[in-house]
């Protein structure tokens, strides 16, 4: 086989065999097929799509690029959650300790910032000392101890996704249903979860701009997951506005703790609780989502999820005491405020523009090898629907350096729209697909 023939076949709309996909993906992981050929293939997939059989084969081939997490000896149930990517989306950091406090184990394998969306691993690594490249034994120990563990794709676990994810990020091939499906499910099958809740986002800040596209992605994920023996519930959620009041790596970890302390913003709490409620159902701690939500709300009041969150920081190499002391203070020195230029209502804060400005500030990356800043980001003092007066402070922003700050300011100003009347309320969770 030759990689170029496989690329041409996909470019011409042909269905690729499992052998061809294995040749390409395993050859890439072995260093025998270069980045540029894989980027060309990914672009061909982006335009031509894949059949359900091809998507399942790609998922399996990616999964087989490494080993599986062995969770034997740890009491389940094992339930995980994954998002298709958003702006200010830190729900993973909230739901993992929350459902762990119910006695459900969450073995979470996550990703880094992708395109304009944030990455769970980048956020966690903003905590000084926090390690996300866990060896299998350490992952198992932490999972057993705190009920959840957070890791990334490694050289041993789904190495194909580690490489492909980074390459897609910088080659314009992120927004592809087959590639997103295989990327998410390969990780989720490898980590050993029995059941999954997927947060499939739509809107300007998501990879799928329209609910119909997000629904296609959700069905692809649910169907491929079922072929791989996983129980999956997908929620379609609105990602037109940034979720919560913080966008940035350390900022988002801080806001997650606010949520676990009962002080989270309403939109973020709503999406987190709806996801956690389904995880409680899949973990047999509730009969349905209504009961699941009550169970999760009661768990938050108990304070146990907060305790597990801090314990997890300790287990993964951070210092919880130091983390609490840094709260509200760990910010870049380059800072500015964005003031209202209209009014009297904010009708929209465009999540896509905020996500892109976030890359300029240093929250995300333009090239695979770029570092991200732990302390850059945006704090919203006002959100969609708020009444404001011209000149009032809407955001405080922090950047990696002065040039980044200057580049981001016009984009952040441009992200805010104003109206004479308040906008209609948004439905945050549109639909459940299972
Ligand atoms: N999350 C992933 O893990 N992979 C994608 O491709 C998109 C979101």
GROMACS .gro file of C-alpha atoms and ligand atoms in nm:
model
  442
    1UNK     CA    1   0.000   0.000   0.000
    2UNK     CA    2   0.102   0.361  -0.054
    3UNK     CA    3  -0.028   0.649   0.157
    4UNK     CA    4  -0.073   0.866  -0.151
    5UNK     CA    5  -0.316   0.613  -0.309
    6UNK     CA    6  -0.524   0.606   0.008
    7UNK     CA    7  -0.534   0.988   0.011
    8UNK     CA    8  -0.644   0.994  -0.353
    9UNK     CA    9  -0.914   0.732  -0.289
   10UNK     CA   10  -1.057   0.940  -0.007
   11UNK     CA   11  -1.026   1.259  -0.208
   12UNK     CA   12  -1.232   1.089  -0.479
   13UNK     CA   13  -1.499   0.986  -0.228
   14UNK     CA   14  -1.419   0.614  -0.199
   15UNK     CA   15  -1.486   0.414   0.115
   16UNK     CA   16  -1.155   0.315   0.279
   17UNK     CA   17  -1.102  -0.039   0.405
   18UNK     CA   18  -1.001  -0.116   0.764
   19UNK     CA   19  -0.661  -0.232   0.628
   20UNK     CA   20  -0.604   0.096   0.449
   21UNK     CA   21  -0.696   0.293   0.763
   22UNK     CA   22  -0.470   0.072   0.975
   23UNK     CA   23  -0.181   0.119   0.728
   24UNK     CA   24  -0.224   0.496   0.741
   25UNK     CA   25  -0.282   0.548   1.114
   26UNK     CA   26  -0.036   0.291   1.247
   27UNK     CA   27   0.223   0.404   0.990
   28UNK     CA   28   0.177   0.760   1.116
   29UNK     CA   29   0.224   0.657   1.479
   30UNK     CA   30   0.537   0.457   1.382
   31UNK     CA   31   0.681   0.768   1.216
   32UNK     CA   32   0.672   0.608   0.869
   33UNK     CA   33   0.407   0.838   0.722
   34UNK     CA   34   0.475   1.214   0.747
   35UNK     CA   35   0.247   1.482   0.890
   36UNK     CA   36   0.180   1.635   0.548
   37UNK     CA   37   0.026   1.315   0.411
   38UNK     CA   38  -0.193   1.268   0.717
   39UNK     CA   39  -0.300   1.634   0.697
   40UNK     CA   40  -0.395   1.582   0.329
   41UNK     CA   41  -0.592   1.266   0.418
   42UNK     CA   42  -0.769   1.447   0.705
   43UNK     CA   43  -0.869   1.725   0.466
   44UNK     CA   44  -1.004   1.466   0.221
   45UNK     CA   45  -1.209   1.313   0.507
   46UNK     CA   46  -1.329   1.661   0.600
   47UNK     CA   47  -1.474   1.712   0.251
   48UNK     CA   48  -1.580   1.357   0.161
   49UNK     CA   49  -1.695   1.226   0.501
   50UNK     CA   50  -1.700   0.859   0.598
   51UNK     CA   51  -1.960   0.583   0.611
   52UNK     CA   52  -2.069   0.454   0.957
   53UNK     CA   53  -1.860   0.139   0.896
   54UNK     CA   54  -1.555   0.346   0.809
   55UNK     CA   55  -1.599   0.561   1.122
   56UNK     CA   56  -1.617   0.248   1.341
   57UNK     CA   57  -1.307   0.105   1.167
   58UNK     CA   58  -1.115   0.430   1.213
   59UNK     CA   59  -1.211   0.437   1.583
   60UNK     CA   60  -1.090   0.079   1.630
   61UNK     CA   61  -0.767   0.138   1.441
   62UNK     CA   62  -0.695   0.448   1.652
   63UNK     CA   63  -0.777   0.253   1.967
   64UNK     CA   64  -0.542  -0.029   1.860
   65UNK     CA   65  -0.257   0.219   1.818
   66UNK     CA   66  -0.202   0.173   2.194
   67UNK     CA   67  -0.314  -0.032   2.492
   68UNK     CA   68  -0.631  -0.031   2.702
   69UNK     CA   69  -0.652   0.088   3.060
   70UNK     CA   70  -0.691  -0.208   3.292
   71UNK     CA   71  -0.942  -0.115   3.560
   72UNK     CA   72  -0.975  -0.465   3.705
   73UNK     CA   73  -0.968  -0.470   4.083
   74UNK     CA   74  -1.127  -0.123   4.109
   75UNK     CA   75  -1.497  -0.120   4.196
   76UNK     CA   76  -1.714   0.052   3.934
   77UNK     CA   77  -1.941   0.165   3.789
   78UNK     CA   78  -1.721   0.358   3.544
   79UNK     CA   79  -1.895   0.650   3.381
   80UNK     CA   80  -1.729   0.936   3.194
   81UNK     CA   81  -1.829   1.255   3.020
   82UNK     CA   82  -1.678   1.428   2.718
   83UNK     CA   83  -1.753   1.750   2.539
   84UNK     CA   84  -1.713   1.815   2.169
   85UNK     CA   85  -1.547   2.143   2.263
   86UNK     CA   86  -1.653   2.490   2.364
   87UNK     CA   87  -1.547   2.827   2.501
   88UNK     CA   88  -1.539   2.855   2.880
   89UNK     CA   89  -1.648   2.492   2.893
   90UNK     CA   90  -1.506   2.361   3.218
   91UNK     CA   91  -1.789   2.119   3.298
   92UNK     CA   92  -1.550   1.819   3.310
   93UNK     CA   93  -1.374   1.974   3.610
   94UNK     CA   94  -1.709   2.006   3.787
   95UNK     CA   95  -1.887   1.682   3.701
   96UNK     CA   96  -1.593   1.446   3.768
   97UNK     CA   97  -1.566   1.517   4.144
   98UNK     CA   98  -1.943   1.556   4.164
   99UNK     CA   99  -2.023   1.207   4.039
  100UNK     CA  100  -1.721   1.061   4.217
  101UNK     CA  101  -1.885   1.179   4.539
  102UNK     CA  102  -2.183   0.957   4.450
  103UNK     CA  103  -1.962   0.648   4.431
  104UNK     CA  104  -1.931   0.645   4.051
  105UNK     CA  105  -1.575   0.621   3.914
  106UNK     CA  106  -1.474   0.860   3.635
  107UNK     CA  107  -1.159   0.754   3.446
  108UNK     CA  108  -1.125   1.069   3.235
  109UNK     CA  109  -0.896   1.088   2.933
  110UNK     CA  110  -0.913   1.440   2.790
  111UNK     CA  111  -0.752   1.662   2.530
  112UNK     CA  112  -0.581   1.996   2.493
  113UNK     CA  113  -0.707   2.322   2.347
  114UNK     CA  114  -0.830   2.255   1.995
  115UNK     CA  115  -0.894   2.541   1.751
  116UNK     CA  116  -1.069   2.819   1.940
  117UNK     CA  117  -1.195   2.580   2.213
  118UNK     CA  118  -1.025   2.520   2.547
  119UNK     CA  119  -0.870   2.192   2.663
  120UNK     CA  120  -0.917   2.021   2.998
  121UNK     CA  121  -0.549   1.921   3.016
  122UNK     CA  122  -0.425   2.276   2.955
  123UNK     CA  123  -0.657   2.402   3.227
  124UNK     CA  124  -0.544   2.145   3.483
  125UNK     CA  125  -0.177   2.202   3.403
  126UNK     CA  126  -0.226   2.568   3.497
  127UNK     CA  127  -0.225   2.441   3.857
  128UNK     CA  128   0.148   2.442   3.947
  129UNK     CA  129   0.276   2.086   3.972
  130UNK     CA  130  -0.038   1.918   3.834
  131UNK     CA  131   0.058   1.628   3.605
  132UNK     CA  132  -0.171   1.498   3.330
  133UNK     CA  133   0.063   1.241   3.172
  134UNK     CA  134  -0.012   0.964   3.421
  135UNK     CA  135   0.128   0.614   3.395
  136UNK     CA  136  -0.138   0.341   3.399
  137UNK     CA  137  -0.063   0.231   3.755
  138UNK     CA  138  -0.078   0.585   3.889
  139UNK     CA  139  -0.403   0.649   3.700
  140UNK     CA  140  -0.554   0.340   3.862
  141UNK     CA  141  -0.436   0.439   4.210
  142UNK     CA  142  -0.575   0.793   4.186
  143UNK     CA  143  -0.902   0.664   4.042
  144UNK     CA  144  -0.934   0.422   4.333
  145UNK     CA  145  -0.850   0.692   4.588
  146UNK     CA  146  -1.048   0.999   4.478
  147UNK     CA  147  -1.300   0.839   4.243
  148UNK     CA  148  -1.168   1.019   3.937
  149UNK     CA  149  -0.839   1.065   3.756
  150UNK     CA  150  -0.750   1.299   3.471
  151UNK     CA  151  -0.502   1.205   3.204
  152UNK     CA  152  -0.414   1.273   2.842
  153UNK     CA  153  -0.340   1.050   2.546
  154UNK     CA  154   0.012   0.911   2.594
  155UNK     CA  155   0.268   0.719   2.391
  156UNK     CA  156   0.098   0.403   2.521
  157UNK     CA  157  -0.268   0.503   2.526
  158UNK     CA  158  -0.428   0.613   2.198
  159UNK     CA  159  -0.104   0.764   2.063
  160UNK     CA  160  -0.282   0.803   1.728
  161UNK     CA  161  -0.518   1.059   1.877
  162UNK     CA  162  -0.234   1.244   2.051
  163UNK     CA  163  -0.070   1.302   1.712
  164UNK     CA  164  -0.380   1.344   1.500
  165UNK     CA  165  -0.550   1.580   1.745
  166UNK     CA  166  -0.254   1.817   1.739
  167UNK     CA  167  -0.222   1.794   1.360
  168UNK     CA  168  -0.594   1.860   1.300
  169UNK     CA  169  -0.573   2.163   1.526
  170UNK     CA  170  -0.326   2.333   1.293
  171UNK     CA  171  -0.443   2.200   0.956
  172UNK     CA  172  -0.806   2.319   0.947
  173UNK     CA  173  -0.948   1.968   0.988
  174UNK     CA  174  -1.111   1.982   1.329
  175UNK     CA  175  -1.477   2.025   1.230
  176UNK     CA  176  -1.529   1.681   1.081
  177UNK     CA  177  -1.794   1.442   1.217
  178UNK     CA  178  -1.593   1.122   1.141
  179UNK     CA  179  -1.268   1.262   1.284
  180UNK     CA  180  -1.435   1.398   1.599
  181UNK     CA  181  -1.626   1.072   1.651
  182UNK     CA  182  -1.314   0.855   1.623
  183UNK     CA  183  -1.104   1.094   1.833
  184UNK     CA  184  -1.351   1.100   2.121
  185UNK     CA  185  -1.452   0.735   2.120
  186UNK     CA  186  -1.101   0.593   2.083
  187UNK     CA  187  -1.004   0.779   2.401
  188UNK     CA  188  -1.323   0.684   2.581
  189UNK     CA  189  -1.301   0.314   2.497
  190UNK     CA  190  -0.930   0.304   2.590
  191UNK     CA  191  -0.984   0.459   2.932
  192UNK     CA  192  -1.230   0.183   3.025
  193UNK     CA  193  -1.557   0.370   3.090
  194UNK     CA  194  -1.866   0.147   3.060
  195UNK     CA  195  -2.096   0.436   2.985
  196UNK     CA  196  -2.061   0.790   2.861
  197UNK     CA  197  -2.244   1.119   2.864
  198UNK     CA  198  -2.150   1.336   2.569
  199UNK     CA  199  -2.197   1.708   2.562
  200UNK     CA  200  -2.242   1.780   2.192
  201UNK     CA  201  -2.227   2.152   2.145
  202UNK     CA  202  -2.372   2.370   1.871
  203UNK     CA  203  -2.344   2.741   1.802
  204UNK     CA  204  -2.077   2.993   1.717
  205UNK     CA  205  -1.837   2.868   1.986
  206UNK     CA  206  -1.875   2.501   1.888
  207UNK     CA  207  -1.731   2.309   1.594
  208UNK     CA  208  -2.087   2.238   1.475
  209UNK     CA  209  -2.252   2.573   1.415
  210UNK     CA  210  -2.610   2.450   1.368
  211UNK     CA  211  -2.816   2.221   1.595
  212UNK     CA  212  -2.885   1.992   1.295
  213UNK     CA  213  -2.511   1.936   1.240
  214UNK     CA  214  -2.459   1.877   1.612
  215UNK     CA  215  -2.740   1.623   1.605
  216UNK     CA  216  -2.566   1.438   1.320
  217UNK     CA  217  -2.247   1.434   1.527
  218UNK     CA  218  -2.439   1.314   1.835
  219UNK     CA  219  -2.597   1.029   1.634
  220UNK     CA  220  -2.258   0.934   1.490
  221UNK     CA  221  -2.113   0.921   1.843
  222UNK     CA  222  -2.407   0.729   1.992
  223UNK     CA  223  -2.421   0.477   1.705
  224UNK     CA  224  -2.044   0.420   1.684
  225UNK     CA  225  -2.030   0.392   2.064
  226UNK     CA  226  -2.308   0.132   2.059
  227UNK     CA  227  -2.111  -0.069   1.798
  228UNK     CA  228  -1.825  -0.067   2.049
  229UNK     CA  229  -2.047  -0.185   2.335
  230UNK     CA  230  -2.079   0.147   2.520
  231UNK     CA  231  -2.398   0.296   2.665
  232UNK     CA  232  -2.411   0.659   2.558
  233UNK     CA  233  -2.638   0.954   2.626
  234UNK     CA  234  -2.571   1.270   2.427
  235UNK     CA  235  -2.705   1.614   2.517
  236UNK     CA  236  -2.718   1.887   2.256
  237UNK     CA  237  -2.620   2.209   2.434
  238UNK     CA  238  -2.602   2.573   2.329
  239UNK     CA  239  -2.251   2.712   2.279
  240UNK     CA  240  -2.333   3.050   2.127
  241UNK     CA  241  -2.218   3.235   2.438
  242UNK     CA  242  -1.912   3.156   2.653
  243UNK     CA  243  -2.009   2.922   2.935
  244UNK     CA  244  -1.973   3.079   3.279
  245UNK     CA  245  -1.781   3.397   3.352
  246UNK     CA  246  -1.421   3.280   3.299
  247UNK     CA  247  -1.230   3.183   2.985
  248UNK     CA  248  -0.867   3.091   3.049
  249UNK     CA  249  -0.670   2.807   3.195
  250UNK     CA  250  -0.623   2.887   3.565
  251UNK     CA  251  -0.932   3.110   3.559
  252UNK     CA  252  -1.147   2.813   3.458
  253UNK     CA  253  -1.008   2.588   3.730
  254UNK     CA  254  -1.095   2.860   3.979
  255UNK     CA  255  -1.448   2.891   3.846
  256UNK     CA  256  -1.494   2.514   3.868
  257UNK     CA  257  -1.417   2.533   4.238
  258UNK     CA  258  -1.669   2.819   4.272
  259UNK     CA  259  -1.930   2.582   4.125
  260UNK     CA  260  -1.839   2.306   4.369
  261UNK     CA  261  -1.880   2.559   4.651
  262UNK     CA  262  -2.229   2.651   4.531
  263UNK     CA  263  -2.124   2.989   4.385
  264UNK     CA  264  -2.117   2.902   4.016
  265UNK     CA  265  -2.280   3.108   3.740
  266UNK     CA  266  -2.630   2.989   3.645
  267UNK     CA  267  -2.555   2.877   3.285
  268UNK     CA  268  -2.250   2.674   3.385
  269UNK     CA  269  -2.431   2.514   3.678
  270UNK     CA  270  -2.729   2.426   3.458
  271UNK     CA  271  -2.522   2.246   3.192
  272UNK     CA  272  -2.301   2.076   3.453
  273UNK     CA  273  -2.597   1.950   3.655
  274UNK     CA  274  -2.782   1.822   3.347
  275UNK     CA  275  -2.471   1.628   3.240
  276UNK     CA  276  -2.402   1.497   3.592
  277UNK     CA  277  -2.768   1.392   3.629
  278UNK     CA  278  -2.733   1.163   3.323
  279UNK     CA  279  -2.405   1.026   3.459
  280UNK     CA  280  -2.587   0.944   3.784
  281UNK     CA  281  -2.850   0.755   3.581
  282UNK     CA  282  -2.587   0.560   3.382
  283UNK     CA  283  -2.407   0.481   3.709
  284UNK     CA  284  -2.735   0.346   3.856
  285UNK     CA  285  -2.751   0.612   4.129
  286UNK     CA  286  -3.079   0.753   3.998
  287UNK     CA  287  -3.379   0.618   3.808
  288UNK     CA  288  -3.406   0.913   3.571
  289UNK     CA  289  -3.253   1.252   3.497
  290UNK     CA  290  -3.492   1.434   3.733
  291UNK     CA  291  -3.386   1.218   4.025
  292UNK     CA  292  -3.025   1.236   3.905
  293UNK     CA  293  -3.033   1.613   3.927
  294UNK     CA  294  -3.169   1.605   4.283
  295UNK     CA  295  -2.901   1.356   4.385
  296UNK     CA  296  -2.628   1.577   4.234
  297UNK     CA  297  -2.765   1.894   4.394
  298UNK     CA  298  -2.766   1.722   4.734
  299UNK     CA  299  -2.408   1.602   4.678
  300UNK     CA  300  -2.293   1.959   4.610
  301UNK     CA  301  -2.449   2.077   4.935
  302UNK     CA  302  -2.260   1.803   5.125
  303UNK     CA  303  -1.924   1.959   5.028
  304UNK     CA  304  -1.780   1.621   4.933
  305UNK     CA  305  -1.719   1.706   4.564
  306UNK     CA  306  -1.508   2.008   4.670
  307UNK     CA  307  -1.307   1.786   4.902
  308UNK     CA  308  -1.244   1.534   4.621
  309UNK     CA  309  -1.144   1.812   4.382
  310UNK     CA  310  -0.874   1.931   4.622
  311UNK     CA  311  -0.767   1.575   4.698
  312UNK     CA  312  -0.735   1.506   4.325
  313UNK     CA  313  -0.507   1.811   4.288
  314UNK     CA  314  -0.286   1.667   4.562
  315UNK     CA  315  -0.281   1.318   4.406
  316UNK     CA  316  -0.189   1.453   4.062
  317UNK     CA  317   0.109   1.657   4.187
  318UNK     CA  318  -0.039   1.995   4.284
  319UNK     CA  319  -0.061   2.153   4.627
  320UNK     CA  320  -0.424   2.222   4.729
  321UNK     CA  321  -0.322   2.474   4.994
  322UNK     CA  322  -0.109   2.670   4.748
  323UNK     CA  323  -0.389   2.646   4.489
  324UNK     CA  324  -0.639   2.799   4.733
  325UNK     CA  325  -0.393   3.079   4.815
  326UNK     CA  326  -0.345   3.155   4.443
  327UNK     CA  327  -0.718   3.188   4.391
  328UNK     CA  328  -0.812   3.534   4.264
  329UNK     CA  329  -0.443   3.632   4.240
  330UNK     CA  330  -0.270   3.410   3.983
  331UNK     CA  331  -0.305   3.646   3.686
  332UNK     CA  332  -0.074   3.778   3.416
  333UNK     CA  333   0.063   4.129   3.475
  334UNK     CA  334  -0.058   4.244   3.131
  335UNK     CA  335  -0.417   4.335   3.189
  336UNK     CA  336  -0.690   4.564   3.051
  337UNK     CA  337  -1.061   4.626   3.078
  338UNK     CA  338  -1.320   4.613   2.802
  339UNK     CA  339  -1.594   4.873   2.852
  340UNK     CA  340  -1.944   4.887   2.707
  341UNK     CA  341  -1.971   5.089   2.387
  342UNK     CA  342  -2.350   5.062   2.361
  343UNK     CA  343  -2.655   4.964   2.559
  344UNK     CA  344  -2.881   4.946   2.741
  345UNK     CA  345  -2.872   4.564   2.703
  346UNK     CA  346  -2.607   4.314   2.598
  347UNK     CA  347  -2.780   4.107   2.333
  348UNK     CA  348  -2.489   3.876   2.251
  349UNK     CA  349  -2.131   3.788   2.342
  350UNK     CA  350  -2.008   3.581   2.049
  351UNK     CA  351  -1.835   3.269   2.181
  352UNK     CA  352  -1.637   3.215   1.859
  353UNK     CA  353  -1.487   3.565   1.872
  354UNK     CA  354  -1.406   3.521   2.240
  355UNK     CA  355  -1.241   3.184   2.167
  356UNK     CA  356  -1.027   3.336   1.893
  357UNK     CA  357  -0.935   3.633   2.109
  358UNK     CA  358  -0.841   3.375   2.374
  359UNK     CA  359  -0.582   3.228   2.137
  360UNK     CA  360  -0.436   3.577   2.089
  361UNK     CA  361  -0.426   3.631   2.465
  362UNK     CA  362  -0.232   3.304   2.507
  363UNK     CA  363  -0.509   3.071   2.634
  364UNK     CA  364  -0.490   2.844   2.325
  365UNK     CA  365  -0.234   2.781   2.055
  366UNK     CA  366  -0.178   2.853   1.685
  367UNK     CA  367   0.088   2.587   1.632
  368UNK     CA  368   0.116   2.244   1.791
  369UNK     CA  369   0.438   2.331   1.970
  370UNK     CA  370   0.315   2.666   2.109
  371UNK     CA  371   0.300   2.688   2.489
  372UNK     CA  372  -0.022   2.813   2.649
  373UNK     CA  373  -0.032   3.070   2.926
  374UNK     CA  374  -0.174   2.955   3.259
  375UNK     CA  375  -0.261   3.309   3.361
  376UNK     CA  376  -0.410   3.463   3.045
  377UNK     CA  377  -0.784   3.487   2.987
  378UNK     CA  378  -1.107   3.678   3.017
  379UNK     CA  379  -1.336   3.742   3.311
  380UNK     CA  380  -1.686   3.859   3.224
  381UNK     CA  381  -1.845   4.103   3.465
  382UNK     CA  382  -2.156   4.123   3.245
  383UNK     CA  383  -2.322   3.860   3.031
  384UNK     CA  384  -2.591   3.834   2.764
  385UNK     CA  385  -2.918   3.990   2.883
  386UNK     CA  386  -2.754   4.218   3.141
  387UNK     CA  387  -2.849   4.584   3.150
  388UNK     CA  388  -2.550   4.816   3.125
  389UNK     CA  389  -2.463   5.181   3.080
  390UNK     CA  390  -2.213   5.293   2.815
  391UNK     CA  391  -1.862   5.289   2.959
  392UNK     CA  392  -1.944   5.022   3.217
  393UNK     CA  393  -1.685   4.744   3.258
  394UNK     CA  394  -1.783   4.425   3.073
  395UNK     CA  395  -1.461   4.223   3.085
  396UNK     CA  396  -1.122   4.217   3.253
  397UNK     CA  397  -0.860   4.052   3.035
  398UNK     CA  398  -0.510   3.919   3.096
  399UNK     CA  399  -0.257   3.838   2.822
  400UNK     CA  400   0.073   3.656   2.800
  401UNK     CA  401   0.239   3.985   2.690
  402UNK     CA  402   0.158   4.343   2.583
  403UNK     CA  403   0.152   4.265   2.209
  404UNK     CA  404  -0.100   3.985   2.264
  405UNK     CA  405  -0.313   4.216   2.475
  406UNK     CA  406  -0.318   4.484   2.203
  407UNK     CA  407  -0.407   4.227   1.935
  408UNK     CA  408  -0.696   4.080   2.134
  409UNK     CA  409  -0.869   4.401   2.249
  410UNK     CA  410  -1.041   4.491   1.917
  411UNK     CA  411  -1.166   4.132   1.877
  412UNK     CA  412  -1.305   4.127   2.230
  413UNK     CA  413  -1.479   4.462   2.176
  414UNK     CA  414  -1.621   4.329   1.853
  415UNK     CA  415  -1.760   4.017   2.027
  416UNK     CA  416  -2.016   4.219   2.226
  417UNK     CA  417  -2.348   4.323   2.067
  418UNK     CA  418  -2.602   4.562   2.218
  419UNK     CA  419  -2.979   4.611   2.187
  420UNK     CA  420  -3.260   4.833   2.304
  421UNK     CA  421  -3.453   4.542   2.453
  422UNK     CA  422  -3.336   4.233   2.644
  423UNK     CA  423  -3.275   3.923   2.427
  424UNK     CA  424  -3.509   3.624   2.451
  425UNK     CA  425  -3.400   3.363   2.708
  426UNK     CA  426  -3.186   3.077   2.570
  427UNK     CA  427  -3.254   2.709   2.609
  428UNK     CA  428  -2.922   2.566   2.723
  429UNK     CA  429  -3.004   2.197   2.677
  430UNK     CA  430  -3.187   2.145   2.352
  431UNK     CA  431  -3.226   1.771   2.321
  432UNK     CA  432  -3.123   1.432   2.458
  433UNK     CA  433  -3.016   1.155   2.219
  434UNK     CA  434  -2.952   0.804   2.342
  435LIG     N1  435  -1.281   1.647   2.150
  435LIG     C1  436  -1.199   1.545   2.113
  435LIG     O1  437  -1.154   1.467   2.198
  435LIG     N2  438  -1.170   1.528   1.984
  435LIG     C2  439  -1.218   1.609   1.889
  435LIG     O2  440  -1.189   1.586   1.774
  435LIG     C3  441  -1.302   1.716   1.926
  435LIG     C4  442  -1.332   1.734   2.058
   0.00000   0.00000   0.00000
